[in-house]
Short mmCIF file of C-alpha atoms (C1' of nucleotides) in Angstrom, two decimals:
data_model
loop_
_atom_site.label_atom_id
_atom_site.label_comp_id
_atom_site.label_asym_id
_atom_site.label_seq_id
_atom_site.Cartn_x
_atom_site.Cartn_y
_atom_site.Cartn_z
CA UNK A 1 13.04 7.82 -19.52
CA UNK A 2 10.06 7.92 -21.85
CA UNK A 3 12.07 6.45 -25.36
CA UNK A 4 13.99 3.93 -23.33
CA UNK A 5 14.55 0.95 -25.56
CA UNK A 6 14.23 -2.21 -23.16
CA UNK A 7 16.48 -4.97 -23.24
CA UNK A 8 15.71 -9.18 -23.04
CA UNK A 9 17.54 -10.04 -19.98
CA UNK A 10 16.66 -13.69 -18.78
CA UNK A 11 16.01 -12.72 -15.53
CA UNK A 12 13.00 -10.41 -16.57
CA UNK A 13 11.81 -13.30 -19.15
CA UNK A 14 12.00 -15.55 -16.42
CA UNK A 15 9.93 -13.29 -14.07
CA UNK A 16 7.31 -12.89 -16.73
CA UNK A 17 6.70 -16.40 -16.94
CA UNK A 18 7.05 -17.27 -13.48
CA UNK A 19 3.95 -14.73 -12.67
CA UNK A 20 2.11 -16.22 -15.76
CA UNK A 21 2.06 -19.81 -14.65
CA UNK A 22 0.21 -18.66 -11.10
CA UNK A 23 -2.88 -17.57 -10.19
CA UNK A 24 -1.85 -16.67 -6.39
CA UNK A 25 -0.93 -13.28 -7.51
CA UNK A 26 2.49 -13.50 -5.02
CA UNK A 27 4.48 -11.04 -3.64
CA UNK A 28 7.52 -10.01 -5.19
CA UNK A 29 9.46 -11.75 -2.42
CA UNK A 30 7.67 -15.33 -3.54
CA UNK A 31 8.67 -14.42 -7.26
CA UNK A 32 12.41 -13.90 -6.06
CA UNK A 33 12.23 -17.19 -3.98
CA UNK A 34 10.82 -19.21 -6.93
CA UNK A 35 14.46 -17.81 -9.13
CA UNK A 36 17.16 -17.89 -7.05
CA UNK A 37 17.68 -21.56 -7.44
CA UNK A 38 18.04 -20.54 -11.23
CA UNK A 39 19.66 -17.03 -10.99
CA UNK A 40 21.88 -17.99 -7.31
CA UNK A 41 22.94 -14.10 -7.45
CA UNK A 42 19.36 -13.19 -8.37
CA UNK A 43 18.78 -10.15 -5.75
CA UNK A 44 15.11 -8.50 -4.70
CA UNK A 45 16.15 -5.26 -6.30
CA UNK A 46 16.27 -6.65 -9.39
CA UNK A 47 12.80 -8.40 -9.05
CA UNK A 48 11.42 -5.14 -8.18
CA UNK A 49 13.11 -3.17 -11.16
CA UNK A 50 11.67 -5.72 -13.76
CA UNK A 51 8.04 -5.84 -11.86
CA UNK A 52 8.34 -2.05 -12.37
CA UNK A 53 9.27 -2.22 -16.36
CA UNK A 54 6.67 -4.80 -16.99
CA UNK A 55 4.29 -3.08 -15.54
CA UNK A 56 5.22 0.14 -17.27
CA UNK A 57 5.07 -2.29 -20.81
CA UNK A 58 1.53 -3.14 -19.82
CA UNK A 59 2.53 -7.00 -19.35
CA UNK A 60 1.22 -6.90 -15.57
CA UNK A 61 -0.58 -5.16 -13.26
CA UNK A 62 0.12 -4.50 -9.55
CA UNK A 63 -2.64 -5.26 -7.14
CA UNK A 64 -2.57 -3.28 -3.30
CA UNK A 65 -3.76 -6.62 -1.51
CA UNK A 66 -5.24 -4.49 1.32
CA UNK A 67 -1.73 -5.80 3.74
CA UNK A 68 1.51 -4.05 3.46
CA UNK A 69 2.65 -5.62 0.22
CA UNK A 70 1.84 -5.42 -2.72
CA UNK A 71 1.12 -8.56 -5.29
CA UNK A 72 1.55 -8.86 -9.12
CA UNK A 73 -1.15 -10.25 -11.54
CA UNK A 74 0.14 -10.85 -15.22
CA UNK A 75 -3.49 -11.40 -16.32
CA UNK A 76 -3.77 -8.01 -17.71
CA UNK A 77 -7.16 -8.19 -19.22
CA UNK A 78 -9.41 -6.47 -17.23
CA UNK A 79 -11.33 -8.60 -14.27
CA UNK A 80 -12.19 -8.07 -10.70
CA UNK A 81 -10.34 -9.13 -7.65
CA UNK A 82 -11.42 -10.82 -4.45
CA UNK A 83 -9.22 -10.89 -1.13
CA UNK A 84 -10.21 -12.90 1.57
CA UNK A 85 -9.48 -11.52 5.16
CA UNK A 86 -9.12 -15.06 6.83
CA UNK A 87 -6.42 -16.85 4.60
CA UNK A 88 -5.66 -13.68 2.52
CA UNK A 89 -5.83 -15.45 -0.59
CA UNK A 90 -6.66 -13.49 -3.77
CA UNK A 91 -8.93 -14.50 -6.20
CA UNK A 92 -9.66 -13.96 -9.73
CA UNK A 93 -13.27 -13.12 -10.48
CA UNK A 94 -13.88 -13.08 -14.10
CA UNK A 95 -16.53 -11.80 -16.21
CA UNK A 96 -17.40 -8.76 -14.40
CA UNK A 97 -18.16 -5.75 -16.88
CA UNK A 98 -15.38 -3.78 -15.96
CA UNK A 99 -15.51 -1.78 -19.81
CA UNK A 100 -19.10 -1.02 -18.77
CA UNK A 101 -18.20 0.87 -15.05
CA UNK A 102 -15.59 2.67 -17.05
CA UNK A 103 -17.75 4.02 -19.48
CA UNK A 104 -20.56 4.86 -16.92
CA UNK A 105 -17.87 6.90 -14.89
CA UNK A 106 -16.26 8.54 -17.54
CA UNK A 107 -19.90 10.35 -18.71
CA UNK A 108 -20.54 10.59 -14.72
CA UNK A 109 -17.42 12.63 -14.38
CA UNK A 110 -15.74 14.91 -16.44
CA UNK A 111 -12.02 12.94 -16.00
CA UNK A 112 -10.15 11.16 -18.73
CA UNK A 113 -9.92 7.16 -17.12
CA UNK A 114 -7.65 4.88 -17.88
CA UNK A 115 -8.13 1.96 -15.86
CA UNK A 116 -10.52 0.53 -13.23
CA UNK A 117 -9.69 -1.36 -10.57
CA UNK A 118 -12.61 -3.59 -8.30
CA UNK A 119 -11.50 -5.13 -5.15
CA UNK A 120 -14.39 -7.06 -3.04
CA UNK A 121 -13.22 -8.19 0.42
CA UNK A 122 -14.77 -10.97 2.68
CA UNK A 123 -14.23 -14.48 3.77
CA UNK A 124 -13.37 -17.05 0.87
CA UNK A 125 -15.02 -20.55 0.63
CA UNK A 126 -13.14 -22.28 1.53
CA UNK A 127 -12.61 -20.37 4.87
CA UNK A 128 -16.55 -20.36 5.30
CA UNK A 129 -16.62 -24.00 5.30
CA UNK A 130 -13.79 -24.73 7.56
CA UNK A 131 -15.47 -22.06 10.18
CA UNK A 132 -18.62 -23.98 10.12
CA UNK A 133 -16.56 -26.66 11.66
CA UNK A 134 -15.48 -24.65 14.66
CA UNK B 1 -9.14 -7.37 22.19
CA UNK B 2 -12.51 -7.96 20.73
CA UNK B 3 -15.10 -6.66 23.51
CA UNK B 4 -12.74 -3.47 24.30
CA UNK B 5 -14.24 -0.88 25.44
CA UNK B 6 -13.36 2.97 23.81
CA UNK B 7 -13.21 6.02 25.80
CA UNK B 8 -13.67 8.93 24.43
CA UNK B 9 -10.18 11.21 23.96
CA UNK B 10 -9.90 14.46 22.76
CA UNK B 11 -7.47 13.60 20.44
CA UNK B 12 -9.70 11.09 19.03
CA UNK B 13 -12.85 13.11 18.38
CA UNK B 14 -10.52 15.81 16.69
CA UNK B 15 -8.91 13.38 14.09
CA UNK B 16 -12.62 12.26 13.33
CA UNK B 17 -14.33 15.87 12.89
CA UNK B 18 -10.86 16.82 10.65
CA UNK B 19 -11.53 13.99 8.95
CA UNK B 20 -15.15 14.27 7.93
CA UNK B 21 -14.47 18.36 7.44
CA UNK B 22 -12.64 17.87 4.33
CA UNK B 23 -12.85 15.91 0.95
CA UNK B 24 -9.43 15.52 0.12
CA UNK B 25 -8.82 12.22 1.62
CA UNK B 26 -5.85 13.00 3.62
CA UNK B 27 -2.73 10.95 4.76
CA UNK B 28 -2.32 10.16 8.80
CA UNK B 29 0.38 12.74 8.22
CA UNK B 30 -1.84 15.28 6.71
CA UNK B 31 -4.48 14.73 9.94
CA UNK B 32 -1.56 14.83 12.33
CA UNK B 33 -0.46 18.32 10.60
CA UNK B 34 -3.86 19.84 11.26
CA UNK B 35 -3.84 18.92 15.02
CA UNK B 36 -0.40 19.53 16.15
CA UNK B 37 -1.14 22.95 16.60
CA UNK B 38 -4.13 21.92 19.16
CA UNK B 39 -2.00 19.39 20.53
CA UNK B 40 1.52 20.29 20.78
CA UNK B 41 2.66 17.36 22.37
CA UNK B 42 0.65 15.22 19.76
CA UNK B 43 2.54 12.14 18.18
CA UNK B 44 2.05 10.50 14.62
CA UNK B 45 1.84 7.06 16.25
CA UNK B 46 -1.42 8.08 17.81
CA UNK B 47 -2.88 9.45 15.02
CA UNK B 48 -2.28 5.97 12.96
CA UNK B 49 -3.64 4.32 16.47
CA UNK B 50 -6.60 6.13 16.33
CA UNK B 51 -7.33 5.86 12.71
CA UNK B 52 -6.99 2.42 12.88
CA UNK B 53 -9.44 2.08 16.34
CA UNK B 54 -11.78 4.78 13.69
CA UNK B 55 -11.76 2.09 11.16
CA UNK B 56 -12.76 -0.77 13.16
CA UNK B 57 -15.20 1.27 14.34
CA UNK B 58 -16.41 1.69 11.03
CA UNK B 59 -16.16 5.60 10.97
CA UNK B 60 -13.76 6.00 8.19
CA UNK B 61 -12.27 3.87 5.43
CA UNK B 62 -8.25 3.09 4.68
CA UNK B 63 -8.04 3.92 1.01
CA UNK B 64 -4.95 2.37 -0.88
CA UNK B 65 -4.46 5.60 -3.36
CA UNK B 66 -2.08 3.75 -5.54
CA UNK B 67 1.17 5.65 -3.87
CA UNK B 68 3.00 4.51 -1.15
CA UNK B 69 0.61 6.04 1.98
CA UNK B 70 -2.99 5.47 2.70
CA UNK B 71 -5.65 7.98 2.68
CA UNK B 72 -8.40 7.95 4.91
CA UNK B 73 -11.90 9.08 4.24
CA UNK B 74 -14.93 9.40 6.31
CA UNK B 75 -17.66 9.22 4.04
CA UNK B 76 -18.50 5.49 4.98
CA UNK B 77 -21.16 5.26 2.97
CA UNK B 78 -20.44 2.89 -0.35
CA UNK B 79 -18.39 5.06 -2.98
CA UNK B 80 -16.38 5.02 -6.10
CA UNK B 81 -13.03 6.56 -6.06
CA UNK B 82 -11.18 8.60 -8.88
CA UNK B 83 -7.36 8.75 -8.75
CA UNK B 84 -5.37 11.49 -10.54
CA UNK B 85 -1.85 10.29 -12.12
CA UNK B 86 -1.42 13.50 -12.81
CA UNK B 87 -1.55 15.79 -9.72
CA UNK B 88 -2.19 12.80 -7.04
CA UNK B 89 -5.78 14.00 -6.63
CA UNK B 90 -8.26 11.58 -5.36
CA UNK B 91 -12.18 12.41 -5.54
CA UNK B 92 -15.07 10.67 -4.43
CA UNK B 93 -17.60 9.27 -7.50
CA UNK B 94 -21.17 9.17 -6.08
CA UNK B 95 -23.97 7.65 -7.55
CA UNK B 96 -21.91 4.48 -8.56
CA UNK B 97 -24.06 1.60 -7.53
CA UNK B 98 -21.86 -0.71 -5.46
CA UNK B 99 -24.18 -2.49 -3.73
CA UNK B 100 -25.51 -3.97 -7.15
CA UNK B 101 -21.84 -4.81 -7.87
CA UNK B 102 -21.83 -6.64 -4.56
CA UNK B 103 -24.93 -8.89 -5.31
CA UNK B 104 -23.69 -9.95 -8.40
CA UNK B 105 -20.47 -11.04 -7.66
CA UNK B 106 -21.87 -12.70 -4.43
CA UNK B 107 -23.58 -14.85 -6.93
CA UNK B 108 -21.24 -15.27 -9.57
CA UNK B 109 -18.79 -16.66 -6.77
CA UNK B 110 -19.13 -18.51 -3.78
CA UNK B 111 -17.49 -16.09 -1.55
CA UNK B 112 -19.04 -14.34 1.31
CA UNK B 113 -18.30 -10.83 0.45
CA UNK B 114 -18.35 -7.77 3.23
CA UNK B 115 -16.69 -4.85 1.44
CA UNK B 116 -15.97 -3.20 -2.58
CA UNK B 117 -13.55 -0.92 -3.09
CA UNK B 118 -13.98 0.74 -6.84
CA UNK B 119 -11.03 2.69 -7.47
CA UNK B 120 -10.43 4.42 -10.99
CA UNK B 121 -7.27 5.85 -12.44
CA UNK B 122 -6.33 8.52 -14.90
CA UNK B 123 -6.26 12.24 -15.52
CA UNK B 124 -8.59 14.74 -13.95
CA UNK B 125 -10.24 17.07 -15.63
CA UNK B 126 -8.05 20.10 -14.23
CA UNK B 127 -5.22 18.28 -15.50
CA UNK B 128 -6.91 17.84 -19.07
CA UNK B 129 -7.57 21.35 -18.73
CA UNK B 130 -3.77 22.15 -17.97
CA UNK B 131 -2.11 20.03 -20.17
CA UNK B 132 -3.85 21.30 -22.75
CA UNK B 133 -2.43 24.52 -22.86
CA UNK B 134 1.19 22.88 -23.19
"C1'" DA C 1 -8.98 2.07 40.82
"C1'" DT C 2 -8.62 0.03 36.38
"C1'" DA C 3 -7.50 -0.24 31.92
"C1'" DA C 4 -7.37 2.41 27.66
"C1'" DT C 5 -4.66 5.88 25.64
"C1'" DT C 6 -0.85 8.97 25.03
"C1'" DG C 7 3.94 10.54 23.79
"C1'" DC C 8 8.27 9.42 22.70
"C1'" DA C 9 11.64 7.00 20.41
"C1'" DA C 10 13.13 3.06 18.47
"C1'" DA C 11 12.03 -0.82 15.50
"C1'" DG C 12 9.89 -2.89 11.50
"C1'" DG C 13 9.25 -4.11 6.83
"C1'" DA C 14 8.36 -3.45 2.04
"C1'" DT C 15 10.38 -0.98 -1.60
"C1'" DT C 16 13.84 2.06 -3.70
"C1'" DT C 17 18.33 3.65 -4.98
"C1'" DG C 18 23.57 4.59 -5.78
"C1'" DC C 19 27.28 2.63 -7.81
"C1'" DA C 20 30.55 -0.41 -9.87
"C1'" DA C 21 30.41 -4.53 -12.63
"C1'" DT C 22 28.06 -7.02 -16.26
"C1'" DG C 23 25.94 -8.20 -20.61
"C1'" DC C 24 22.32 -7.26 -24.29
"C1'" DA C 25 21.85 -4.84 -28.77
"C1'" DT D 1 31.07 -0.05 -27.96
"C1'" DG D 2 27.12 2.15 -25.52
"C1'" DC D 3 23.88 1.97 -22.35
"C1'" DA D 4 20.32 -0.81 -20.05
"C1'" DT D 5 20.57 -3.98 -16.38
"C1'" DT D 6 22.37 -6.52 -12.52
"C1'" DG D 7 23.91 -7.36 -7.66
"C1'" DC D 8 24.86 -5.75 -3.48
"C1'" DA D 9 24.12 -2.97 0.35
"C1'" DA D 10 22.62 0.97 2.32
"C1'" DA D 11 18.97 4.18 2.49
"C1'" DT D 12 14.00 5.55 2.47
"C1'" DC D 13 9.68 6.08 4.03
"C1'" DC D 14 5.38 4.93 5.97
"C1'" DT D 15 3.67 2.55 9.73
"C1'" DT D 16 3.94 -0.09 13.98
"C1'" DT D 17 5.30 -1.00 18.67
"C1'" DG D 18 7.27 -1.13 23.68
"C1'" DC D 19 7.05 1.22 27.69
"C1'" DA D 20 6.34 4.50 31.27
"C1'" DA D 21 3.27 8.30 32.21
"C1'" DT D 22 -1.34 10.00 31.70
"C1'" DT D 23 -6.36 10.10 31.65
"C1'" DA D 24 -11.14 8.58 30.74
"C1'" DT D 25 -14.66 5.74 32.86
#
DNA sequence: ATAATTGCAAAGGATTTGCAATGCA
DNA sequence: TGCATTGCAAATCCTTTGCAATTAT
């Protein structure tokens, strides 16, 4: 499974670019609805199978949202996330020194690390301003 | 559901004191293991109900360990966490300084931010260790 | 006494998988 | 052609939930 050679099947290509032209970071479920118009026998195995490989390529990274599902992001370069608990949107937050914690951990702990993930959680906003309404 | 009062169960106090007696970060499966024994006619849908009332109490922390289950941890105060690939092994990282983290990005965004989860991936240094020898 | 909690079993829901058919390389 | 990939459906697995019985306050 290591030295598999990977094949260009439309329905990954599509995927790809459907996940690269959003910054919701959806569900694998919203990715399927957005191709079956295109691919009418597209099924949700399939999305899963090619979330899987691209991840595995290193052309997206899966994100645990903090619900039961899990949500795609193919902005691979490193960046923190924010998830807000009221609308449970999830945000982008860029230029957070992500190469910097890494390094700081590695020479804090003796482990080899290979990636760093930073979630905050809170209330977006957006959602702020419409609760200063109620 | 908000101004509920909790009583005080047996069962309850035990999944807490297992809890904060280890460092592994166990599964609800792993806590309802330990107290089966004690409680013979104990159920894994009150274990999950009373990790979840533990949460909102703010006496433990759901940790999303990158697998399929949570983990749950009761060291509440702010901590990194380290995630083995290797052997599934998940270890706390003190001294990281979340709270800075938190200011910063409270700044940088407009967000109102409550919680940061720091979660790091790769190979532990037991692993290293083992797969050197190969 | 009242309402939270338990135990049990069944349901839920996201994700995975087996297998025959299909289609890149 | 060979083998990765698809589609479909069933299976998996963790977690949640309804309900009657129990128990803390």
């Amino acid at each position: 499974m290591k030295d598999q050679t990977y094949r260009n099947t439309k329905q990954r290509k599509r995927i790809l670019e459907v996940l690269s032209m959003t910054d919701i970071h959806p569900t694998a479920s919203w990715v399927y609805d957005q191709l079956k118009p295109e691919f009418p026998s597209l099924s949700l195995g399939t999305v899963y199978r090619n979330l899987a490989i691209l991840e595995e390529q290193g052309l997206l990274i899966k994100l645990h949202s903090g619900s039961t599902f899990d949500r795609y992001d193919a902005m691979v370069s490193p960046h923190a996330h924010f998830v807000c608990k009221v609308c449970g949107g999830l945000f982008d937050i860029k230029d957070m020194e992500l190469g910097e914690l890494k390094h700081s951990a590695e020479i804090k702990t003796r482990h080899h690390i290979e990636d760093v993930k930073l979630t905050y959680t809170g209330v977006c906003d957006d959602c702020l301003n419409k609760e200063m309404k109620d």
